[in-house]
Structures are given as structure tokens and as C-alpha cells.
Short mmCIF file of N, CA and C in Angstrom, two decimals:
data_model
loop_
_atom_site.label_atom_id
_atom_site.label_comp_id
_atom_site.label_asym_id
_atom_site.label_seq_id
_atom_site.Cartn_x
_atom_site.Cartn_y
_atom_site.Cartn_z
N MET A 663 102.72 122.84 144.32
CA MET A 663 102.15 122.77 142.83
C MET A 663 102.97 123.29 141.61
N ALA A 664 103.78 124.39 141.91
CA ALA A 664 104.61 124.77 140.91
C ALA A 664 105.66 123.85 140.43
N SER A 665 106.00 123.10 141.48
CA SER A 665 107.06 121.95 141.11
C SER A 665 106.56 120.99 140.15
N LYS A 666 105.16 120.48 140.49
CA LYS A 666 104.61 119.57 139.69
C LYS A 666 104.33 120.04 138.26
N THR A 667 104.10 121.43 138.17
CA THR A 667 103.84 121.90 136.74
C THR A 667 105.24 121.82 135.98
N PHE A 668 106.30 122.38 136.65
CA PHE A 668 107.54 122.43 136.14
C PHE A 668 107.92 120.87 135.59
N THR A 669 107.79 119.95 136.61
CA THR A 669 108.02 118.47 136.28
C THR A 669 107.33 118.04 135.02
N MET A 670 105.92 118.25 134.83
CA MET A 670 105.22 117.94 133.54
C MET A 670 105.59 118.69 132.41
N LYS A 671 106.03 119.93 132.44
CA LYS A 671 106.52 120.66 131.42
C LYS A 671 108.04 120.02 130.92
N PHE A 672 108.75 119.69 131.92
CA PHE A 672 110.03 119.14 131.62
C PHE A 672 109.94 117.71 131.00
N PHE A 673 109.19 116.85 131.44
CA PHE A 673 108.85 115.62 130.96
C PHE A 673 108.24 115.63 129.48
N SER A 674 107.39 116.73 129.37
CA SER A 674 106.89 116.92 127.87
C SER A 674 107.94 117.34 126.80
N LEU A 675 108.71 118.25 127.44
CA LEU A 675 109.95 118.69 126.68
C LEU A 675 110.87 117.47 126.29
N LEU A 676 111.12 116.69 127.35
CA LEU A 676 111.97 115.51 127.08
C LEU A 676 111.34 114.78 126.08
N ILE A 677 110.39 114.19 126.18
CA ILE A 677 109.60 113.32 125.14
C ILE A 677 109.55 113.98 123.74
N SER A 678 109.03 115.25 123.67
CA SER A 678 109.21 115.78 122.43
C SER A 678 110.52 115.82 121.92
N SER A 679 111.68 116.11 122.67
CA SER A 679 113.06 116.03 122.08
C SER A 679 113.36 114.65 121.48
N PHE A 680 112.98 113.66 122.26
CA PHE A 680 113.26 112.14 121.86
C PHE A 680 112.56 111.93 120.36
N ALA A 681 111.31 112.50 120.42
CA ALA A 681 110.55 112.37 119.08
C ALA A 681 111.20 112.93 117.93
N ILE A 682 111.69 114.13 118.18
CA ILE A 682 112.31 115.06 117.01
C ILE A 682 113.67 114.33 116.76
N VAL A 683 114.49 113.90 117.63
CA VAL A 683 115.77 113.10 117.39
C VAL A 683 115.47 112.03 116.66
N HIS A 684 114.31 111.11 116.89
CA HIS A 684 114.14 109.93 116.25
C HIS A 684 113.77 110.13 114.77
N MET A 685 112.95 111.29 114.61
CA MET A 685 112.70 111.72 113.21
C MET A 685 113.90 112.13 112.32
N VAL A 686 114.67 112.84 113.04
CA VAL A 686 116.04 113.24 112.32
C VAL A 686 116.80 112.03 111.92
N LYS A 687 116.73 110.94 112.76
CA LYS A 687 117.66 109.82 112.40
C LYS A 687 117.04 109.00 111.51
N ALA A 688 115.82 109.08 111.22
CA ALA A 688 115.11 108.32 110.27
C ALA A 688 115.43 108.10 108.92
N GLY A 689 116.09 109.23 108.25
CA GLY A 689 116.35 109.25 106.97
C GLY A 689 117.75 109.06 106.52
N ASP A 690 118.18 109.00 105.41
CA ASP A 690 119.55 108.93 105.14
C ASP A 690 120.40 110.16 105.42
N PRO A 691 121.54 110.19 106.04
CA PRO A 691 122.26 111.30 106.33
C PRO A 691 122.80 112.09 104.99
N ASP A 692 122.78 113.52 105.08
CA ASP A 692 123.21 114.21 104.09
C ASP A 692 124.78 113.95 103.94
N ILE A 693 125.35 114.14 102.82
CA ILE A 693 126.59 113.83 102.58
C ILE A 693 127.24 115.27 102.33
N LEU A 694 128.62 115.28 102.53
CA LEU A 694 129.30 116.57 102.42
C LEU A 694 130.26 116.70 101.19
N SER A 695 130.00 115.63 100.36
CA SER A 695 130.86 115.69 98.92
C SER A 695 129.74 115.28 97.90
N ASP A 696 130.04 115.49 96.50
CA ASP A 696 129.32 115.18 95.44
C ASP A 696 128.98 113.64 95.51
N PHE A 697 129.87 112.78 96.11
CA PHE A 697 129.50 111.38 96.02
C PHE A 697 130.53 110.75 97.14
N ILE A 698 130.18 109.55 97.51
CA ILE A 698 130.99 108.60 98.45
C ILE A 698 131.56 107.65 97.71
N VAL A 699 133.04 107.44 97.80
CA VAL A 699 133.87 106.41 97.10
C VAL A 699 134.03 105.41 98.17
N PRO A 700 133.81 103.98 98.05
CA PRO A 700 134.11 103.04 98.99
C PRO A 700 135.62 102.95 99.12
N ALA A 701 136.07 102.32 100.23
CA ALA A 701 137.51 102.27 100.52
C ALA A 701 138.08 101.24 99.42
N ASN A 702 137.37 100.28 98.88
CA ASN A 702 137.94 99.20 98.18
C ASN A 702 137.99 99.76 96.77
N VAL A 703 137.34 100.97 96.38
CA VAL A 703 137.19 101.43 94.89
C VAL A 703 138.49 102.20 94.72
N THR A 704 139.13 101.86 93.63
CA THR A 704 140.31 102.73 93.23
C THR A 704 140.30 103.71 92.08
N THR A 705 139.27 103.37 91.28
CA THR A 705 138.95 104.07 89.98
C THR A 705 137.50 104.53 90.05
N VAL A 706 137.20 105.87 89.82
CA VAL A 706 135.84 106.32 89.81
C VAL A 706 135.83 106.78 88.42
N ASP A 707 135.00 106.19 87.73
CA ASP A 707 134.75 106.68 86.16
C ASP A 707 133.26 106.29 85.95
N GLY A 708 132.70 106.51 84.70
CA GLY A 708 131.36 106.22 84.35
C GLY A 708 130.82 104.83 84.98
N ASN A 709 131.81 103.78 84.93
CA ASN A 709 131.37 102.42 85.53
C ASN A 709 131.03 102.45 86.95
N PHE A 710 131.53 103.27 87.81
CA PHE A 710 131.03 103.42 89.14
C PHE A 710 129.57 103.86 89.26
N PHE A 711 129.15 104.57 88.39
CA PHE A 711 127.68 105.14 88.47
C PHE A 711 126.90 104.44 87.65
N THR A 712 127.40 103.26 87.14
CA THR A 712 126.26 102.36 86.24
C THR A 712 126.25 101.06 86.88
N PHE A 713 124.89 100.73 87.01
CA PHE A 713 124.52 99.35 87.69
C PHE A 713 123.88 98.38 86.41
N ILE A 714 124.50 97.42 86.13
CA ILE A 714 124.20 96.52 84.97
C ILE A 714 123.40 95.24 85.25
N ASP A 715 123.16 94.84 86.70
CA ASP A 715 122.68 93.68 87.11
C ASP A 715 121.31 93.47 86.66
N MET A 716 120.49 94.55 86.20
CA MET A 716 119.07 94.56 85.75
C MET A 716 119.20 93.87 84.28
N ARG A 717 120.11 93.86 83.65
CA ARG A 717 120.44 93.33 82.09
C ARG A 717 119.73 91.85 82.14
N VAL A 718 119.87 91.23 83.20
CA VAL A 718 119.30 89.69 83.08
C VAL A 718 117.77 89.72 82.80
N LEU A 719 117.13 90.78 83.04
CA LEU A 719 115.62 90.87 82.71
C LEU A 719 115.35 91.01 81.22
N VAL A 720 116.23 91.43 80.42
CA VAL A 720 115.92 91.74 78.95
C VAL A 720 116.18 90.44 78.37
N LYS A 721 114.89 90.08 77.76
CA LYS A 721 114.64 88.95 77.06
C LYS A 721 114.76 87.63 77.75
N ALA A 722 114.59 87.87 79.11
CA ALA A 722 114.61 86.44 79.88
C ALA A 722 113.30 85.95 80.19
N ALA A 723 113.26 84.73 80.38
CA ALA A 723 111.98 84.04 80.56
C ALA A 723 111.51 84.52 81.86
N PRO A 724 110.06 84.46 82.11
CA PRO A 724 109.72 84.58 83.42
C PRO A 724 110.08 83.72 84.47
N PRO A 725 110.35 84.16 85.59
CA PRO A 725 110.73 83.12 86.88
C PRO A 725 109.69 82.28 87.11
N THR A 726 110.03 81.17 87.80
CA THR A 726 109.13 80.11 88.22
C THR A 726 108.58 80.48 89.71
N ALA A 727 109.47 81.36 90.32
CA ALA A 727 108.85 81.76 91.68
C ALA A 727 109.14 83.27 91.77
N PHE A 728 108.53 83.87 92.89
CA PHE A 728 108.60 85.25 92.96
C PHE A 728 110.11 85.73 93.34
N LYS A 729 110.43 86.78 92.61
CA LYS A 729 111.95 87.08 92.57
C LYS A 729 112.07 88.73 92.68
N VAL A 730 112.97 89.09 93.47
CA VAL A 730 113.29 90.54 93.49
C VAL A 730 114.76 90.85 93.02
N LEU A 731 114.86 91.51 92.21
CA LEU A 731 116.29 92.13 91.91
C LEU A 731 116.41 93.49 92.34
N LYS A 732 117.43 93.72 93.24
CA LYS A 732 117.69 94.97 94.12
C LYS A 732 118.82 95.74 93.40
N ALA A 733 118.77 97.12 93.54
CA ALA A 733 119.60 98.07 93.31
C ALA A 733 119.61 99.03 94.45
N SER A 734 120.22 98.58 95.53
CA SER A 734 120.33 99.26 96.72
C SER A 734 121.85 99.65 97.08
N MET A 735 122.06 100.19 98.24
CA MET A 735 123.49 100.50 98.34
C MET A 735 124.43 99.43 98.36
N ALA A 736 123.91 98.16 99.03
CA ALA A 736 124.62 96.87 99.08
C ALA A 736 125.07 96.39 97.54
N GLU A 737 124.10 96.48 96.79
CA GLU A 737 124.56 96.03 95.29
C GLU A 737 124.95 97.18 94.55
N PHE A 738 124.82 98.46 94.93
CA PHE A 738 125.10 99.47 93.91
C PHE A 738 125.80 100.69 94.87
N PRO A 739 127.09 100.49 95.19
CA PRO A 739 127.89 101.45 96.06
C PRO A 739 127.55 102.91 95.83
N ALA A 740 127.43 103.15 94.58
CA ALA A 740 127.25 104.61 94.30
C ALA A 740 125.99 105.21 94.66
N LEU A 741 125.00 104.51 95.27
CA LEU A 741 123.99 104.99 95.91
C LEU A 741 124.10 105.55 97.39
N ASN A 742 125.28 105.39 97.76
CA ASN A 742 125.46 105.76 99.04
C ASN A 742 125.50 107.19 99.28
N GLY A 743 124.64 107.77 100.02
CA GLY A 743 124.38 109.12 100.26
C GLY A 743 123.40 109.77 99.21
N ARG A 744 122.79 109.00 98.65
CA ARG A 744 121.78 109.32 97.39
C ARG A 744 120.44 109.37 97.83
N SER A 745 119.93 108.59 99.02
CA SER A 745 118.61 108.52 99.36
C SER A 745 117.64 108.08 98.42
N VAL A 746 118.06 107.04 97.50
CA VAL A 746 117.30 106.42 96.72
C VAL A 746 117.70 105.01 96.50
N SER A 747 116.85 104.05 96.16
CA SER A 747 117.11 102.79 95.64
C SER A 747 116.02 102.22 94.77
N PHE A 748 116.02 101.13 94.35
CA PHE A 748 115.34 100.64 93.23
C PHE A 748 115.13 98.95 93.28
N GLU A 749 114.06 98.40 92.88
CA GLU A 749 113.94 97.05 92.98
C GLU A 749 113.05 96.61 91.70
N VAL A 750 113.23 95.43 91.01
CA VAL A 750 112.24 94.93 90.08
C VAL A 750 111.76 93.76 90.82
N LEU A 751 110.41 93.68 90.78
CA LEU A 751 109.66 92.59 91.37
C LEU A 751 109.04 91.66 90.19
N GLN A 752 109.42 90.39 90.11
CA GLN A 752 108.86 89.61 89.19
C GLN A 752 107.76 88.43 89.82
N PHE A 753 106.81 88.57 89.41
CA PHE A 753 105.52 87.58 90.13
C PHE A 753 104.98 86.65 89.04
N PRO A 754 105.53 85.52 89.11
CA PRO A 754 104.85 84.55 88.24
C PRO A 754 103.35 84.42 88.60
N ALA A 755 102.60 83.66 87.87
CA ALA A 755 101.09 83.69 88.01
C ALA A 755 100.91 82.97 89.43
N GLY A 756 100.04 83.80 90.21
CA GLY A 756 99.56 83.12 91.51
C GLY A 756 100.67 83.32 92.74
N THR A 757 101.53 84.24 92.57
CA THR A 757 102.46 84.30 93.60
C THR A 757 102.60 85.39 94.53
N PRO A 758 102.84 85.41 95.65
CA PRO A 758 102.73 86.65 96.68
C PRO A 758 104.30 87.29 96.85
N ASN A 759 104.18 88.40 97.44
CA ASN A 759 105.45 88.88 98.01
C ASN A 759 104.84 89.08 99.37
N PRO A 760 105.09 88.26 100.34
CA PRO A 760 104.41 88.19 101.60
C PRO A 760 104.59 89.50 102.51
N PRO A 761 103.77 89.67 103.49
CA PRO A 761 103.72 90.82 104.43
C PRO A 761 105.27 91.13 104.84
N HIS A 762 105.40 92.38 104.75
CA HIS A 762 107.05 92.80 105.17
C HIS A 762 106.72 94.59 105.32
N THR A 763 107.92 94.92 105.79
CA THR A 763 107.92 96.31 106.08
C THR A 763 109.30 96.86 105.51
N HIS A 764 109.39 98.26 105.38
CA HIS A 764 110.69 98.86 105.04
C HIS A 764 110.80 100.06 106.11
N PRO A 765 111.68 99.69 106.97
CA PRO A 765 111.52 100.66 108.14
C PRO A 765 112.32 102.03 107.89
N CYS A 766 113.04 102.05 106.66
CA CYS A 766 113.81 103.32 106.55
C CYS A 766 113.31 104.12 105.45
N ALA A 767 112.19 103.70 104.61
CA ALA A 767 111.73 104.42 103.54
C ALA A 767 110.44 104.02 103.13
N SER A 768 109.64 104.97 102.44
CA SER A 768 108.47 104.53 101.77
C SER A 768 108.75 103.75 100.50
N GLU A 769 107.74 103.12 99.86
CA GLU A 769 108.05 102.50 98.68
C GLU A 769 107.04 102.89 97.73
N LEU A 770 107.40 103.22 96.45
CA LEU A 770 106.58 103.71 95.38
C LEU A 770 106.63 102.58 94.32
N LEU A 771 105.41 102.01 94.12
CA LEU A 771 105.51 100.69 93.25
C LEU A 771 104.85 101.01 91.97
N PHE A 772 105.28 100.77 90.79
CA PHE A 772 104.87 101.05 89.48
C PHE A 772 104.78 99.64 88.92
N LEU A 773 103.32 99.24 88.53
CA LEU A 773 103.06 98.01 87.92
C LEU A 773 103.31 98.05 86.46
N VAL A 774 104.24 97.42 85.86
CA VAL A 774 104.72 97.38 84.25
C VAL A 774 103.75 96.55 83.58
N GLN A 775 103.51 95.23 84.18
CA GLN A 775 102.80 94.25 83.41
C GLN A 775 102.06 93.45 84.27
N GLY A 776 100.63 93.15 83.89
CA GLY A 776 99.83 92.18 84.69
C GLY A 776 98.85 92.96 85.60
N THR A 777 98.36 92.17 86.61
CA THR A 777 97.62 92.95 87.65
C THR A 777 98.28 92.55 89.06
N LEU A 778 98.05 93.31 90.07
CA LEU A 778 98.45 92.91 91.32
C LEU A 778 97.48 93.39 92.49
N HIS A 779 97.21 92.62 93.39
CA HIS A 779 96.45 93.00 94.53
C HIS A 779 97.48 93.37 95.55
N VAL A 780 97.38 94.59 96.13
CA VAL A 780 98.43 95.14 97.00
C VAL A 780 97.41 95.70 98.16
N GLY A 781 98.51 95.95 99.28
CA GLY A 781 97.63 96.61 100.46
C GLY A 781 98.63 96.72 101.52
N PHE A 782 98.30 97.55 102.55
CA PHE A 782 99.10 97.67 103.75
C PHE A 782 98.15 97.80 104.99
N VAL A 783 98.58 97.87 105.98
CA VAL A 783 98.01 98.00 107.30
C VAL A 783 98.66 99.16 108.08
N ASP A 784 97.80 100.31 108.36
CA ASP A 784 98.36 101.47 109.06
C ASP A 784 98.44 101.01 110.67
N THR A 785 98.77 102.12 111.29
CA THR A 785 99.00 102.01 112.88
C THR A 785 97.70 101.84 113.53
N THR A 786 96.53 101.93 113.07
CA THR A 786 95.32 101.77 113.65
C THR A 786 94.77 100.44 113.25
N ASN A 787 95.54 99.67 112.64
CA ASN A 787 95.05 98.24 112.16
C ASN A 787 93.97 98.28 110.97
N LYS A 788 93.95 99.50 110.40
CA LYS A 788 93.12 99.52 109.20
C LYS A 788 93.80 98.99 107.90
N LEU A 789 93.07 98.25 107.28
CA LEU A 789 93.80 97.53 105.97
C LEU A 789 93.25 98.55 104.72
N PHE A 790 94.23 98.75 103.83
CA PHE A 790 94.06 99.58 102.70
C PHE A 790 94.49 98.67 101.46
N THR A 791 93.57 98.34 100.70
CA THR A 791 93.84 97.29 99.51
C THR A 791 93.47 98.03 98.26
N GLN A 792 93.95 97.60 97.14
CA GLN A 792 93.66 97.80 95.86
C GLN A 792 94.13 96.85 94.83
N THR A 793 93.63 96.67 93.73
CA THR A 793 93.89 95.82 92.63
C THR A 793 94.49 96.97 91.63
N LEU A 794 95.83 96.69 91.17
CA LEU A 794 96.46 97.52 90.23
C LEU A 794 96.54 96.89 88.85
N GLN A 795 96.40 97.80 87.94
CA GLN A 795 96.45 97.31 86.45
C GLN A 795 97.75 97.82 85.87
N SER A 796 98.27 97.31 84.84
CA SER A 796 99.39 97.87 84.23
C SER A 796 99.45 99.51 84.17
N GLY A 797 100.45 99.96 84.57
CA GLY A 797 100.61 101.49 84.52
C GLY A 797 100.14 102.26 85.78
N ASP A 798 99.57 101.54 86.60
CA ASP A 798 99.20 102.18 88.00
C ASP A 798 100.39 102.30 89.03
N ILE A 799 100.33 103.15 89.73
CA ILE A 799 101.36 103.55 90.75
C ILE A 799 100.58 103.42 92.20
N PHE A 800 101.26 102.68 93.09
CA PHE A 800 100.66 102.70 94.65
C PHE A 800 101.74 102.95 95.50
N VAL A 801 101.46 103.53 96.57
CA VAL A 801 102.61 104.00 97.59
C VAL A 801 102.29 103.44 98.87
N PHE A 802 103.40 102.58 99.53
CA PHE A 802 103.52 101.92 100.65
C PHE A 802 104.05 102.96 101.66
N PRO A 803 103.43 103.48 102.78
CA PRO A 803 103.97 104.48 103.62
C PRO A 803 105.13 103.66 104.44
N LYS A 804 106.10 104.38 104.84
CA LYS A 804 107.29 104.05 105.48
C LYS A 804 107.01 103.23 106.72
N GLY A 805 107.46 102.07 106.81
CA GLY A 805 107.55 101.32 108.04
C GLY A 805 106.27 100.66 108.32
N LEU A 806 105.22 100.70 107.42
CA LEU A 806 103.80 99.98 107.39
C LEU A 806 103.92 98.60 106.91
N VAL A 807 103.29 97.64 107.41
CA VAL A 807 103.45 96.26 106.96
C VAL A 807 102.53 96.25 105.71
N HIS A 808 103.12 95.56 104.58
CA HIS A 808 102.44 95.69 103.17
C HIS A 808 102.77 94.34 102.51
N PHE A 809 102.02 94.08 101.38
CA PHE A 809 102.00 93.04 100.59
C PHE A 809 101.73 93.30 99.20
N GLN A 810 102.01 92.38 98.35
CA GLN A 810 101.72 92.25 96.96
C GLN A 810 101.22 90.92 96.54
N TYR A 811 100.25 90.68 95.75
CA TYR A 811 99.87 89.40 95.34
C TYR A 811 99.44 89.21 93.82
N ASN A 812 99.83 88.42 92.98
CA ASN A 812 99.52 88.33 91.64
C ASN A 812 98.42 87.14 91.70
N ALA A 813 97.26 87.42 91.80
CA ALA A 813 96.07 86.50 91.80
C ALA A 813 95.85 85.95 90.51
N ASP A 814 96.36 86.41 89.44
CA ASP A 814 96.00 85.94 88.16
C ASP A 814 96.56 84.50 88.07
N PRO A 815 95.82 83.42 87.56
CA PRO A 815 96.41 82.02 87.74
C PRO A 815 97.24 81.65 86.32
N GLN A 816 97.14 82.88 85.50
CA GLN A 816 98.02 82.40 84.16
C GLN A 816 99.00 83.56 83.68
N VAL A 817 98.52 84.79 84.16
CA VAL A 817 99.60 86.05 83.67
C VAL A 817 100.59 86.36 84.74
N PRO A 818 101.88 86.29 84.36
CA PRO A 818 102.77 87.00 85.30
C PRO A 818 102.78 88.51 85.49
N ALA A 819 103.32 88.97 86.45
CA ALA A 819 103.16 90.30 86.72
C ALA A 819 104.67 90.93 87.01
N LEU A 820 104.86 92.11 86.54
CA LEU A 820 106.18 92.80 86.57
C LEU A 820 106.05 94.07 87.37
N ALA A 821 106.83 94.42 88.36
CA ALA A 821 106.70 95.67 88.82
C ALA A 821 108.02 96.44 89.29
N ILE A 822 108.06 97.61 89.40
CA ILE A 822 109.24 98.38 89.62
C ILE A 822 108.91 99.17 91.20
N SER A 823 109.83 98.98 91.92
CA SER A 823 109.58 99.76 93.22
C SER A 823 110.86 100.79 93.40
N ALA A 824 110.59 101.95 93.76
CA ALA A 824 111.47 103.06 94.21
C ALA A 824 111.27 103.34 95.67
N PHE A 825 112.50 103.59 96.28
CA PHE A 825 112.56 104.02 97.67
C PHE A 825 113.41 105.08 97.88
N GLY A 826 112.75 105.91 99.05
CA GLY A 826 113.43 107.18 99.35
C GLY A 826 114.69 107.09 100.34
N SER A 827 115.31 105.89 100.30
CA SER A 827 116.57 105.61 100.87
C SER A 827 117.50 104.64 100.15
N ALA A 828 118.70 104.78 100.36
CA ALA A 828 119.74 103.95 99.72
C ALA A 828 119.76 102.52 100.22
N ASN A 829 118.92 102.48 101.45
CA ASN A 829 119.05 101.06 102.23
C ASN A 829 117.58 101.21 102.81
N ALA A 830 116.71 100.86 102.23
CA ALA A 830 115.34 100.89 102.82
C ALA A 830 114.97 99.79 103.79
N GLY A 831 115.74 98.76 103.76
CA GLY A 831 115.80 97.65 104.76
C GLY A 831 114.59 96.93 104.50
N THR A 832 114.29 95.57 104.84
CA THR A 832 113.29 94.85 104.70
C THR A 832 113.14 93.84 105.89
N VAL A 833 111.87 94.05 106.60
CA VAL A 833 111.77 93.19 107.83
C VAL A 833 110.55 92.30 107.45
#
């Protein structure tokens, strides 16, 4: 009987260890320097820390289809090790951002213009939805399936998403 108790305790400890290791690996790793310079970068100055690809949004006409402009580690190498990234989501009237997940980070969505119907499904299959107005913020928990939809047939919507990872991933 003592052997069975030992075995149960051992397996409980083993499973707990795997869970802890998985949690530790879930976020961006800490870096040991102020910033990480990619091998192909020879000069580090203010330009390295500046992302200019969002300039296309200024005074631009609304897109005709759903569009995402990303500032993640792939587009902005200075984010490597920073544990943050950013997206601008443009929703023409009546367009969705289909169901998806971000396995490496939660998403904090700020609605700048228009209205959006948003929601996510938790691990018990419970659906949480909300209709956002300009100025509202909604959080999508890490790894949960979520969506956004501009149900307005005439007014486009514009949202900004922030992530707690330099590479939140999209599935």
C-alpha cells in the first residue's frame, strides 16, 4: 500500500512539474541586455527603435476589405525581448475578423472609431460577447478563440490591439 501511495505522489509531482514548466515557457524570455540587435543590423540609432509602417494610415481612405497592420517582432525587430506588440485593425462596414487565437499572449483591443461586436469562447465553451463603442477597451484572454465583427452596414471601424508578447502568434 505504501508503494501505491508513493507512486501516486510521484505522478502528482511529475504532472505538476510539467504544468509549471509549460507555464514558464509560455511567455517571452527575459533578455540579459538592454536590447537585442539582429545579426543583419550594423548600425543601432534612433531609426532602429522607430517603426514607420503605420504612416500609411494617416489620411488614407478606408480599405475595402478587413485589413491588419502589424508591429510585431517580424516587422519591427526592436521588439525582440520587449514582450509587447501592436496591431491596427481596419474594418470596412459589415466585415469580420474571423475566429482565431493568439497562443502566446492576451490581446487588449481599443476601439478608436465605429462599433464592433466582439467575443470569445472560454475553455468551458461559454461565449462572452459585447458590442463596443468608440473609446471602449476589451480584453481577449491568451489562447482563447475570439472574433470581432463590424455589423454596421455603412460606418467603418478602426481598432488598436496590444499584445503581451513580441510575437503573439495567430492561429
